[in-house]
Coordinates of C-alpha atoms in Angstrom, one line a residue:
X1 CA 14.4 -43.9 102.9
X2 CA 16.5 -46.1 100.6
X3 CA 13.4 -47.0 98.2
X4 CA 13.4 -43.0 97.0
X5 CA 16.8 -42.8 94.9
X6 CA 15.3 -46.4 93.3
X7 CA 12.1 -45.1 92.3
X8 CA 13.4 -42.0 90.5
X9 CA 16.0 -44.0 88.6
X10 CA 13.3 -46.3 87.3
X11 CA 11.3 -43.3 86.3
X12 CA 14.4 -41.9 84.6
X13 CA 15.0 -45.3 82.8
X14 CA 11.5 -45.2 81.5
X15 CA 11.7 -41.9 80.1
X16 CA 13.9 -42.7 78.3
X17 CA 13.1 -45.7 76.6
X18 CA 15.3 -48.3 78.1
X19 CA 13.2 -50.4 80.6
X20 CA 9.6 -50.6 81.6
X21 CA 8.4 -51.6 78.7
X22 CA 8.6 -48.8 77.0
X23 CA 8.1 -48.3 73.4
X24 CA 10.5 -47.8 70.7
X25 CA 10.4 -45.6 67.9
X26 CA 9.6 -46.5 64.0
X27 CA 11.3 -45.4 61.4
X28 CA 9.2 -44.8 57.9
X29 CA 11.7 -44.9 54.3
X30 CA 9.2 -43.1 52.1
X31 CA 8.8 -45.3 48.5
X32 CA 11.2 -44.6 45.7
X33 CA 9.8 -42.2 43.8
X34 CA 8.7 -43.1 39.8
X35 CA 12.0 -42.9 37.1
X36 CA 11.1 -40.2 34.8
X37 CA 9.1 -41.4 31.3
X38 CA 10.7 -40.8 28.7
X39 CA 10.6 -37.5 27.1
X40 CA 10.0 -38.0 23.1
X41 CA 11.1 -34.7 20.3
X42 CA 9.3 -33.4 18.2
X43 CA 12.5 -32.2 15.9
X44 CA 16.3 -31.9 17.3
X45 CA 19.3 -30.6 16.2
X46 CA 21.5 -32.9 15.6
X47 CA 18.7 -35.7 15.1
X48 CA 18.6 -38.6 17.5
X49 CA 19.8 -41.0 14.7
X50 CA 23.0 -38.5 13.5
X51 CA 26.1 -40.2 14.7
X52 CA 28.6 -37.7 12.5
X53 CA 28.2 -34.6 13.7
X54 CA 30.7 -31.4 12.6
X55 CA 32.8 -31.3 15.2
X56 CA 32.9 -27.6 14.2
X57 CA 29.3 -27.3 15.5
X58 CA 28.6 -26.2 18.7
X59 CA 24.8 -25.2 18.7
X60 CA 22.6 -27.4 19.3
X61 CA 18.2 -27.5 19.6
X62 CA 16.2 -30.2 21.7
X63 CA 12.1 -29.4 20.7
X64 CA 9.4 -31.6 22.3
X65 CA 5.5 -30.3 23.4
X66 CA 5.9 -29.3 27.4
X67 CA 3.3 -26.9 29.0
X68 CA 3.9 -23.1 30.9
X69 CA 5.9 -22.7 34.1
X70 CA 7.2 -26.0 33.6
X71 CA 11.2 -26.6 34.8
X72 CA 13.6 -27.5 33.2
X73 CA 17.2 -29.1 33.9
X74 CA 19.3 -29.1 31.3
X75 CA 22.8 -30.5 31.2
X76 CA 25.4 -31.3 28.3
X77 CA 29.1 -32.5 28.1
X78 CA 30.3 -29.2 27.0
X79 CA 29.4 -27.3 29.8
X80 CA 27.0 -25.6 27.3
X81 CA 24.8 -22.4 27.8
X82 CA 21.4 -22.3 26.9
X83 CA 18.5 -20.7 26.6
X84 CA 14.7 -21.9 25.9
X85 CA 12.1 -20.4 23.5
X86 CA 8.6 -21.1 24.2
X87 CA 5.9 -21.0 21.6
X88 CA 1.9 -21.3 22.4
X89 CA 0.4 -23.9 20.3
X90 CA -3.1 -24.4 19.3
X91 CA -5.2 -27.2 17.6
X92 CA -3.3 -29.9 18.5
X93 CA -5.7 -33.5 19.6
X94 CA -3.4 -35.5 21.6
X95 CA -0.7 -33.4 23.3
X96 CA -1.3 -32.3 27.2
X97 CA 1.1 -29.2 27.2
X98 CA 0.1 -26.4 25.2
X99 CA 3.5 -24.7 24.5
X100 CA 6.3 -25.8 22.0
X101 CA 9.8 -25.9 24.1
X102 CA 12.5 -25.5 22.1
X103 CA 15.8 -25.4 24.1
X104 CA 18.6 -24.2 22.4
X105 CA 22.5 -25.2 23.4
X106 CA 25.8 -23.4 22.8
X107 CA 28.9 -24.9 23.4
X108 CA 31.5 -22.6 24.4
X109 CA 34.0 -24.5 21.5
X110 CA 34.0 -26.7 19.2
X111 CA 34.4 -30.5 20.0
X112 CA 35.9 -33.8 18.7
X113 CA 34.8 -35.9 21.8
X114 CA 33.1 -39.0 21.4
X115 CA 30.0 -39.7 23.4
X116 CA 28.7 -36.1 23.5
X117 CA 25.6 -35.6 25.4
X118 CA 22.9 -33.1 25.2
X119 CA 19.8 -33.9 28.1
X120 CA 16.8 -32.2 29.4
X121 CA 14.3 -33.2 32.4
X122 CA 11.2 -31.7 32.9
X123 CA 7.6 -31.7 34.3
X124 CA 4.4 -32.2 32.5
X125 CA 0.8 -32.7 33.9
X126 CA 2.9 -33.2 37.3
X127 CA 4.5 -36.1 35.8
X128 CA 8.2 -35.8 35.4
X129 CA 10.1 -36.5 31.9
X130 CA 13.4 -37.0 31.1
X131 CA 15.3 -37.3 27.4
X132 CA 18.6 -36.8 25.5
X133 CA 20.4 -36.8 22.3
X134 CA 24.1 -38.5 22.4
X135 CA 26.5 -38.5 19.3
X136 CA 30.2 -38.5 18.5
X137 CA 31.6 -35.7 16.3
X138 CA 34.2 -36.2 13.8
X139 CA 37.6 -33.5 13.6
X140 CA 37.0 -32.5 9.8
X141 CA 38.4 -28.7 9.9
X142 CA 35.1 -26.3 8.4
X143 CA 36.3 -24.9 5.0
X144 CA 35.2 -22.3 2.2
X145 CA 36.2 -23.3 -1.9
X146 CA 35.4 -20.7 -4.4
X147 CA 34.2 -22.2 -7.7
X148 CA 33.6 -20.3 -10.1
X149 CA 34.6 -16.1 -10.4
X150 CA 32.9 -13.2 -12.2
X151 CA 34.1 -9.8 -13.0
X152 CA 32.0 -7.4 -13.7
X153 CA 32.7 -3.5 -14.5
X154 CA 30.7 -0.5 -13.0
X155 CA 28.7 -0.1 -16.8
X156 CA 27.5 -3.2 -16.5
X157 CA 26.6 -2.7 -12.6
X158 CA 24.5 0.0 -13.7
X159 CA 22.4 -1.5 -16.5
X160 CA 21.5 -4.9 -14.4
X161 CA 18.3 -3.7 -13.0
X162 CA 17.1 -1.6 -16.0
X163 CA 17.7 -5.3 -18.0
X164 CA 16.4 -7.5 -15.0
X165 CA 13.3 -5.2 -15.2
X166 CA 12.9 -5.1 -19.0
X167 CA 13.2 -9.0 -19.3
X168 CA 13.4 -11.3 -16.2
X169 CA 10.5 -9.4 -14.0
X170 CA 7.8 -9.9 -16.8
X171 CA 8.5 -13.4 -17.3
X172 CA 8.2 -13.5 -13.8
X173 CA 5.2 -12.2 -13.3
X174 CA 3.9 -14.1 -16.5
X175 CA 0.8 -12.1 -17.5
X176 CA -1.0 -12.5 -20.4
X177 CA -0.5 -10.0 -23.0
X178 CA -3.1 -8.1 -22.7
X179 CA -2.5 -7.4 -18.5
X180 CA 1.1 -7.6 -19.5
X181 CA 0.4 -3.9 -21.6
X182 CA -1.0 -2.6 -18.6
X183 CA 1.4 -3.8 -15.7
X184 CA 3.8 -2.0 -18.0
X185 CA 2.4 1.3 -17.2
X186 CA 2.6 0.7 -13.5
X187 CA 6.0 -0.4 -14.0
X188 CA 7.3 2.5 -15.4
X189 CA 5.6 4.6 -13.3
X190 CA 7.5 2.6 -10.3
X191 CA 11.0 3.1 -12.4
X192 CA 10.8 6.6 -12.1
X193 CA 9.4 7.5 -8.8
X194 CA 10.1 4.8 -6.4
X195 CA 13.3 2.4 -8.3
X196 CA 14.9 5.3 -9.1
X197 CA 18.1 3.7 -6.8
X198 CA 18.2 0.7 -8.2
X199 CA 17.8 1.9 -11.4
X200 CA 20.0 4.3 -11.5
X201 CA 22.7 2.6 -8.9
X202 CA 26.3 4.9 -10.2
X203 CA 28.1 1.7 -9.0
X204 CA 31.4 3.4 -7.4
X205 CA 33.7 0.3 -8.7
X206 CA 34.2 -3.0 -10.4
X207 CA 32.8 -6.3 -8.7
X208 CA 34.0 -9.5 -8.3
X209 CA 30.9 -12.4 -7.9
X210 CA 32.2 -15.7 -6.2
X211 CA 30.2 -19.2 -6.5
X212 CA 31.7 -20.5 -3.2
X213 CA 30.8 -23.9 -1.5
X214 CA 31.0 -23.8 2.5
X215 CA 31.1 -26.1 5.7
X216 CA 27.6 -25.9 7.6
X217 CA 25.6 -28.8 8.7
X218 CA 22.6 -30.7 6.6
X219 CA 19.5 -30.8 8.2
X220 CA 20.0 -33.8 10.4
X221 CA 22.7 -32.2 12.0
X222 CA 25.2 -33.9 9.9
X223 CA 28.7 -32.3 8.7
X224 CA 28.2 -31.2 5.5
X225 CA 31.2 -29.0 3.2
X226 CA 28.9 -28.6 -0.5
X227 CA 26.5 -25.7 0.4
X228 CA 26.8 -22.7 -2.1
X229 CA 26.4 -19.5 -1.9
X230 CA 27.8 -16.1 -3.2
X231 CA 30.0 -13.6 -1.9
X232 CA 30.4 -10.0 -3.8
X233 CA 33.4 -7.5 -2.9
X234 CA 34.3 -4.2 -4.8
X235 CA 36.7 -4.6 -7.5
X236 CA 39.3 -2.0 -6.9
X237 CA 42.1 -0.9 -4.1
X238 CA 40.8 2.4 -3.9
X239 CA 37.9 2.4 -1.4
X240 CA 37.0 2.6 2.4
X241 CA 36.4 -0.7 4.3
X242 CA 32.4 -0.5 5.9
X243 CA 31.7 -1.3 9.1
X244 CA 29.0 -3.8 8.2
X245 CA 28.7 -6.7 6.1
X246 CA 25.3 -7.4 4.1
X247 CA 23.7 -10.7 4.6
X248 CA 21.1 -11.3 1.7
X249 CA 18.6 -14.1 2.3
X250 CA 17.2 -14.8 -1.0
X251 CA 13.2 -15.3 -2.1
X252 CA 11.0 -18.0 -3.2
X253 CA 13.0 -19.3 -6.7
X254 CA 16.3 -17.5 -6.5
X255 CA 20.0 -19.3 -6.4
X256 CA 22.8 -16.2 -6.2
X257 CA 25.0 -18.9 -6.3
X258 CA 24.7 -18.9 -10.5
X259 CA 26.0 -16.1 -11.0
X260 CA 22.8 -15.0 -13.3
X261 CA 21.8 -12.0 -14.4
X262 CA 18.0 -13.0 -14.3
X263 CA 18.7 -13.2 -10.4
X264 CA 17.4 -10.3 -8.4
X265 CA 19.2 -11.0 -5.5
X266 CA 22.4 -11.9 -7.4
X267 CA 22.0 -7.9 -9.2
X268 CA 21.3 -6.6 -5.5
X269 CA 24.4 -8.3 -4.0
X270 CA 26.7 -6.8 -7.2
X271 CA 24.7 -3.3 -6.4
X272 CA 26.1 -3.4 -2.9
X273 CA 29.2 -4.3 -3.8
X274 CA 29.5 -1.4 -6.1
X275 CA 29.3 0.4 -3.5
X276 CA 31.9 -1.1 -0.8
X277 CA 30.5 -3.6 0.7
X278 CA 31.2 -7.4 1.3
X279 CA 28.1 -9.1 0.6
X280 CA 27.0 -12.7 1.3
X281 CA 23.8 -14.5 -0.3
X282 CA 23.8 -18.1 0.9
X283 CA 21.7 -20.6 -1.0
X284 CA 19.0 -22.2 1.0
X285 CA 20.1 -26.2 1.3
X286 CA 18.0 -28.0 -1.9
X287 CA 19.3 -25.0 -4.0
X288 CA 22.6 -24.7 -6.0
X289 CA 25.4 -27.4 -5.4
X290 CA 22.5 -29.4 -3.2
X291 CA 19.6 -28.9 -5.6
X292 CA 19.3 -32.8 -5.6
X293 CA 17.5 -32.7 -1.8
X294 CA 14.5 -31.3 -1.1
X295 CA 14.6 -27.2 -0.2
X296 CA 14.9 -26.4 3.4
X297 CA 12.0 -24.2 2.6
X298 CA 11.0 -21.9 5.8
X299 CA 12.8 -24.6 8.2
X300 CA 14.1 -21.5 10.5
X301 CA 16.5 -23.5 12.6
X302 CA 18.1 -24.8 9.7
X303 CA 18.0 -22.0 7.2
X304 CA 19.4 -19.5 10.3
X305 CA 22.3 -21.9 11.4
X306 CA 23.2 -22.4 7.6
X307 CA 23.3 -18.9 6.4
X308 CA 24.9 -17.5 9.6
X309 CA 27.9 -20.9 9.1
X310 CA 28.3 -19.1 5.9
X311 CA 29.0 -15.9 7.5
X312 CA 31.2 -17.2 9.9
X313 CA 33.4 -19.4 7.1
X314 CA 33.5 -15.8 5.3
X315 CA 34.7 -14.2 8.5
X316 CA 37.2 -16.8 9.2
X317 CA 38.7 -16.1 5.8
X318 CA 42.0 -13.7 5.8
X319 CA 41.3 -12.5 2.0
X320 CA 37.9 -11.4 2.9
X321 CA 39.1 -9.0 5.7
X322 CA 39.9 -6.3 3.6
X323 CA 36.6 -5.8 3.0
X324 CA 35.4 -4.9 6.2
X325 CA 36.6 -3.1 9.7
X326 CA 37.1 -6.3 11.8
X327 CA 36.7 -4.1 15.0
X328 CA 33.6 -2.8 14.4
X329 CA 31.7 -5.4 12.2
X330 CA 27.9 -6.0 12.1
X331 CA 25.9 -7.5 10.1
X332 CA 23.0 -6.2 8.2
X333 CA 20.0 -8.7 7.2
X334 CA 17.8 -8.0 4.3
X335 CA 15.2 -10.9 3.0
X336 CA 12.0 -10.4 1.3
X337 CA 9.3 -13.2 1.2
X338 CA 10.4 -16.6 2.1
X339 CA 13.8 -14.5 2.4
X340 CA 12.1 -12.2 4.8
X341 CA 11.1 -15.6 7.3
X342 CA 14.7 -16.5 6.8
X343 CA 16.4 -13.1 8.0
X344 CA 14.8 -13.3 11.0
X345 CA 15.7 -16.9 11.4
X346 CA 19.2 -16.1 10.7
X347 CA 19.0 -12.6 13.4
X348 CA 17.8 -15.2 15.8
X349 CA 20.3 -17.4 15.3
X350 CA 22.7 -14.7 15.9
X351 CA 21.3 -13.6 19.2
X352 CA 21.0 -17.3 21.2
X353 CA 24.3 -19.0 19.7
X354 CA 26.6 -16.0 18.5
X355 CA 26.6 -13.4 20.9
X356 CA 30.2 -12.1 19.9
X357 CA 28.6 -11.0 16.1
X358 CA 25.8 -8.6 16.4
X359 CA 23.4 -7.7 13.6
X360 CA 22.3 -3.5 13.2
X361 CA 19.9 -3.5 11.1
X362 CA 17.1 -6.4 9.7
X363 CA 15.2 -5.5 6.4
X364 CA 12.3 -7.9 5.7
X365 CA 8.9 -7.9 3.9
X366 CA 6.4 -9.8 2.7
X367 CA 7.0 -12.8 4.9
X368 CA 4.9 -15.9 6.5
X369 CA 5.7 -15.3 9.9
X370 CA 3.2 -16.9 11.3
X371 CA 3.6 -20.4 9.0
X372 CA 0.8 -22.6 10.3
X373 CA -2.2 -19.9 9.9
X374 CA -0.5 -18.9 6.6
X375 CA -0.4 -22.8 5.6
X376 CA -3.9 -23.5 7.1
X377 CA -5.6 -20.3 5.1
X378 CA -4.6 -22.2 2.3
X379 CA -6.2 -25.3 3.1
X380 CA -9.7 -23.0 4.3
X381 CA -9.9 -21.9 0.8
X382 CA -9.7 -25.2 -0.5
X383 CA -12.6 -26.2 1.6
X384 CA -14.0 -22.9 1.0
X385 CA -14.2 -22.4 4.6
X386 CA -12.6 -19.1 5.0
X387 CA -15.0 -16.7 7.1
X388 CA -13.4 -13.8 6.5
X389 CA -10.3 -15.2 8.0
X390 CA -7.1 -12.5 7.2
X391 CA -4.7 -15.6 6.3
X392 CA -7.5 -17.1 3.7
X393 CA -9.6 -14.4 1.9
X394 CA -7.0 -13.7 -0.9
X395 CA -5.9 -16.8 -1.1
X396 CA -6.5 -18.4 -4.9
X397 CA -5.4 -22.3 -4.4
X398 CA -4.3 -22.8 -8.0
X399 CA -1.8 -20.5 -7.0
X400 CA -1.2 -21.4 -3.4
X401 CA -1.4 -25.0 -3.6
X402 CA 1.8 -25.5 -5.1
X403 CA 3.3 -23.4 -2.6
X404 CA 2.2 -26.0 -0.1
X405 CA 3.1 -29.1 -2.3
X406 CA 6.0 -28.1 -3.9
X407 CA 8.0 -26.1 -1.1
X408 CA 6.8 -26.5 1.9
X409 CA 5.6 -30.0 2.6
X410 CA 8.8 -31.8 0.6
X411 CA 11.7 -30.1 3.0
X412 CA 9.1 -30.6 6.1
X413 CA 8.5 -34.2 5.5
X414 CA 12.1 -35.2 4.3
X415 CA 14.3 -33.4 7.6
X416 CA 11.5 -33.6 10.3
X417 CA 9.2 -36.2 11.9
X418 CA 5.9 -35.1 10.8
X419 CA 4.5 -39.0 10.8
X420 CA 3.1 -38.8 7.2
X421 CA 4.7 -39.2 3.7
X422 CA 4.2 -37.2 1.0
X423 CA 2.3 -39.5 -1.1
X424 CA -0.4 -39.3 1.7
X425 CA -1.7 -36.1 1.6
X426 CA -0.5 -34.9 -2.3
X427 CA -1.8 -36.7 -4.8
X428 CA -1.4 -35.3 -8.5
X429 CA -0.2 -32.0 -7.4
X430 CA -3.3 -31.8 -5.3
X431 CA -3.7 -32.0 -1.7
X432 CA -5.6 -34.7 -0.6
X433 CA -9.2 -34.0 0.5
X434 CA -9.2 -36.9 3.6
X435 CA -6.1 -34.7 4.8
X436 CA -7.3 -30.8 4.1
X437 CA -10.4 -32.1 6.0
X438 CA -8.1 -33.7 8.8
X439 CA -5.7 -31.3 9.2
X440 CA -8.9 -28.4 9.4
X441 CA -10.8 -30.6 12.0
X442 CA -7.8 -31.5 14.4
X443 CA -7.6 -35.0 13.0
X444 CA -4.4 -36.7 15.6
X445 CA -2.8 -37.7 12.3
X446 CA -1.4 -34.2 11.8
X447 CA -0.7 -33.3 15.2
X448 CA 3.4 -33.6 14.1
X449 CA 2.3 -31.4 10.9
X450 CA 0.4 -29.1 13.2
X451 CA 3.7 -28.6 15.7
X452 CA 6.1 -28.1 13.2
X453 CA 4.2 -25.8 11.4
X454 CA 4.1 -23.7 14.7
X455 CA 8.0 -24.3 15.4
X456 CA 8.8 -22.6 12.5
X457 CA 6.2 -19.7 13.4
X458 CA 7.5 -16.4 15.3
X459 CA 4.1 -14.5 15.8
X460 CA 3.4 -17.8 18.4
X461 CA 6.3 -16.9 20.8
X462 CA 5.3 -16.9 24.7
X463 CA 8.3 -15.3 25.8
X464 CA 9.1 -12.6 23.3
X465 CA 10.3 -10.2 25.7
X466 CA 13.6 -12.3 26.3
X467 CA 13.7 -14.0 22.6
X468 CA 13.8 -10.4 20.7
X469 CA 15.4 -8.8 23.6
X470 CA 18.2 -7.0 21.2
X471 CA 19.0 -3.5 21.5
X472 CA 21.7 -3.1 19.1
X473 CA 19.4 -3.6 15.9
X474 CA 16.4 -1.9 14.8
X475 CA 13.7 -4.3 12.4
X476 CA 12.8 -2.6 9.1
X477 CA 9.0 -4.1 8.1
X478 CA 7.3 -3.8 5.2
X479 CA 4.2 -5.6 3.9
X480 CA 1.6 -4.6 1.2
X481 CA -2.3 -4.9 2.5
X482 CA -2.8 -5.5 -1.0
X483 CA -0.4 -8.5 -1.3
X484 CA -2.7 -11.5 -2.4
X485 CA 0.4 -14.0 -2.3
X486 CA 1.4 -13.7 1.4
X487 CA -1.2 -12.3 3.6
X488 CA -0.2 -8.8 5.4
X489 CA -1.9 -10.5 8.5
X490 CA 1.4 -11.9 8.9
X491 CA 3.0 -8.9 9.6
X492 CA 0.3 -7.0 11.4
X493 CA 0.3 -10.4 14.0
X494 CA 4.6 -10.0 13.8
X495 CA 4.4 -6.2 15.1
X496 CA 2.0 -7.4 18.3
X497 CA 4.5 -10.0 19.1
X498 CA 7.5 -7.5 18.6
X499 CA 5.9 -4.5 20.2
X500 CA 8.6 -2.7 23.2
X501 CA 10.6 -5.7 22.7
X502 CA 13.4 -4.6 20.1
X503 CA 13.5 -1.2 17.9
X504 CA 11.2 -1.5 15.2
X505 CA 10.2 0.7 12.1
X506 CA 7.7 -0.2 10.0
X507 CA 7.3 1.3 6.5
X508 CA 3.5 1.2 6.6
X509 CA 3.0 3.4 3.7
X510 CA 5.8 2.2 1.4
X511 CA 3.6 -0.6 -0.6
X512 CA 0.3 1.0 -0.2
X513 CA 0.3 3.8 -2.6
X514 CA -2.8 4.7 -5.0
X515 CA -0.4 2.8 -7.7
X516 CA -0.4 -0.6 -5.6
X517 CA -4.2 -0.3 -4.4
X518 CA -4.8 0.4 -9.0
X519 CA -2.9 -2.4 -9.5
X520 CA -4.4 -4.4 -7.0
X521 CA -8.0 -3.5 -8.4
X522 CA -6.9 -4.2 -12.3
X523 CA -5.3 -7.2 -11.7
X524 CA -6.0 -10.3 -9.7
X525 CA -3.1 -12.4 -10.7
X526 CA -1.7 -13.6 -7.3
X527 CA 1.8 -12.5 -6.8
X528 CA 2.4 -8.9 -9.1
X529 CA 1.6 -6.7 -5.8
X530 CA 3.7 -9.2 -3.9
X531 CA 6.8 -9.1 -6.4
X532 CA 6.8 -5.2 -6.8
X533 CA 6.4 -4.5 -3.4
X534 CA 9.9 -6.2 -2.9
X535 CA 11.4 -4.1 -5.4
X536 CA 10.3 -0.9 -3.5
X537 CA 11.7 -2.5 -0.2
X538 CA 15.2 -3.4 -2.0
X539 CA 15.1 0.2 -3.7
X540 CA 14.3 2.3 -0.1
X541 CA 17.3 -0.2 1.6
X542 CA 19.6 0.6 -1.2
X543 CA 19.5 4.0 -0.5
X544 CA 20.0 4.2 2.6
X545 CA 22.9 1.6 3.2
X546 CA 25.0 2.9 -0.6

């Protein structure tokens, strides 16, 4: 009977592992998993070699080729906010995500920390990624310096356009004499049924036209104090303050800055300010007091953060406030042409990194919003390849070409990574035929070229229903179908993009009138429809906003 207890506490032991030979358990540490590959950027803002940064800047862009419904963790030292704008991309050779990820950072102040950090990790192709930008900010204050002041009285306000038409447009236009005689019958035409504002402006008081220069940031991210600009204000005590201030981004050529009467957008910025409002025309960078670098031609992150740093150096100004009902202040954007890429760079810019400033209204015409088709239509004709492609059957490359050369390639090359110089694919003013052939047939070379292209693209945009999510401002479109210079494709692919995302009106029959389709037919010279299609946009915004 005294065996029983024994055999049960064996039993016991057993089960639970402490004697009978039992067997213990194993315990398995899974490997360490892989360190992240480094992630490598396409363009950032402040470049990854920038060790000076304003500490008066606090937005900030990491771009790099990632793929949809991807991840991302993004962390800075400033406790940033942030927000990520994803653009398809097509016709690349070498790059495994097909999106363009462009994360964009706003730092609740400005800094003058050493060792600031901007980071992002990320999945591609289930492999994970991982990169950064650090730099050190310096404590310069941001400042605004007039230069150089003109008064001007409400005669001569008047007579600007009516002299700008009569002189500067036709040289312009440069037409022999012959088309010259006949343009001159459209012209008038135009004066007297659809200019008849800006013609005829009854400027309500004097102006006075600053030259200013202004802190903002060159395009590697650096603190910069020389860019110009021009701010315009009525001349007189006697008047109402508006509750909006006009942001004018100028067009292909133009430098308000000067101060000339030649200037289009120098005469539209005195025309506004004839009629009470503070007005504010930055120069692109490459124009004015930094005509010595290359333009920041259609760069949108750059072009947007310098024109709305301008706004804000205006704003933080006590002798500008005058001018304008601080409590209720917006902002409204009018650009034509390359101008017309640059409002909404500079709208954009408002909406991800200045949420306190809101814009009401954005004119724009004429405008290469989608870049790289626009870019690569020009390169089809070359190669007489077009096949009835929208961005390439009115293109005329003795015209074009320099566009390509001259503007956009120089500013592209200088301020970005594209992996080729200039003297690679331009040779004598020409493109190179080993690149147009390249470039057409997804050559790897121009992968970079490709990208960037499409960075500074808006009719790409995967997720447009949160990146022109704004409904405080309505978009004003306009675009000529006869326009040989920029392609009204652009704007037709714009609207899609836009469509039920933000308020949008488009003046579809402003610059498309038996007179533009006449001229169209009578004269092929590239840019006339183009350049007077403007003028009717500029006339049918003056109205309404005087």
């Amino acid at each position: 009977m005294q065996r029983i207890p024994l055999t049960i506490l064996c039993i016991t032991l057993a089960a639970c592992g402490e004697g009978g030979g039992g067997n213990s358990e194993t315990t398995i540490t899974p490997p360490e998993p892989d360190p992240p590959s480094p992630l490598v950027f396409l363009d950032s803002m402040p470049r990854n070699t920038t060790s000076n940064v304003a500490g008066y800047q606090a937005r900030f862009d990491l771009v790099y080729h990632g793929e949809a419904n991807a991840n991302y963790d993004l962390r800075s030292t400033c406790e940033a906010t942030t927000f990520t704008v994803l653009r398809n991309v097509v016709d690349l050779a070498n790059q495994s995500g097909d999106q363009l990820v462009n994360h964009k950072f706003t730092c609740p102040e400005a800094s003058t920390a050493a060792g600031q950090e901007i980071s992002v990790n990320t999945t591609i192709a289930n492999e994970s990624f991982e990169g950064s930008i650090t730099f050190d900010t310096v404590s310069d204050l941001p400042s605004l310096n007039v230069l150089q002041t003109r008064e001007i009285n409400t005669d001569d306000v008047d007579t600007m356009f009516s002299n700008y038409i009569a002189g500067a447009l036709l040289d312009e236009l440069d037409l022999p004499p012959l088309v010259e005689f006949v343009i001159l019958t459209f012209i008038v035409d135009l004066v007297s049924s659809a200019w008849q504002n800006l013609a005829s402006p009854n400027a309500s008081s004097d102006v006075v036209a600053q030259q200013v220069e202004y802190s903002s940031v060159d395009p590697d991210g650096s603190a910069t104090h020389n860019l110009s600009g021009l701010i315009a204000f009525p001349n007189t005590d006697d008047f109402i303050s508006r509750e909006q201030i006009i942001l004018l981004t100028h067009a292909t050529g133009s430098t308000p800055s000067l101060l000339e009467d030649s200037d289009a957008w120098y005469i539209l910025a005195n025309l506004f300010a004839a009629h009470g409002y503070l007005v504010i025309a930055p120069d692109n960078l490459g124009r004015g007091s930094t005509d010595d670098a290359p333009e920041t031609y259609l760069l949108a992150n750059r072009t947007g953060t310098n024109a709305i740093d301008f706004v804000l150096r205006v704003l933080q100004d006590d002798t500008y406030t005058p001018f304008y009902n601080d409590e209720t202040i917006t902002l409204n954007i009018i650009g034509y042409s390359q101008g017309g890429h640059s409002a909404v760079a500079s709208w954009l810019e408002l909406l991800r990194h200045h949420p306190n400033l809101q814009a009401s209204a954005v004119y724009l015409g004429g405008a290469p919003f989608d870049l790289y088709r626009t870019f690569r239509g020009v390169l089809q004709a070359v190669n007489e390849e077009c096949n009835g492609d929208g961005y390439c059957s009115l293109v005329d490359p003795a015209t074009h070409v320099p566009f390509a050369t001259d503007r956009i390639l120089p500013g592209m090359i200088e301020f970005t990574d594209v992996g080729v110089f200039l003297d690679d694919i331009v040779d004598d003013e020409e493109l190179d035929a080993g690149f147009v052939s390249g470039f057409l047939d997804a050559s790897p070379d121009y992968d970079n070229l490709r990208s960037l292209l499409q960075l500074n693209s808006f009719t790409n945009i995967a997720n447009a229903e949160s990146v022109f999510n704004d409904p405080g401002t309505t978009l004003h479109l306009y675009h000529s179908e006869y326009d040989r210079l920029v392609p009204a494709t652009n704007t037709d692919a714009f609207l899609e993009v836009l469509n039920g995302n933000v308020a949008i009106i488009h003046h579809s029959d402003e610059c498309n009138s038996t007179s533009f389709r006449l001229i169209f037919e009578a004269i092929d010279k590239v840019g006339v429809v183009h350049t007077l299609c403007g003028l009717n946009m500029l006339d049918e915004v003056f109205a309404e906003l005087r």
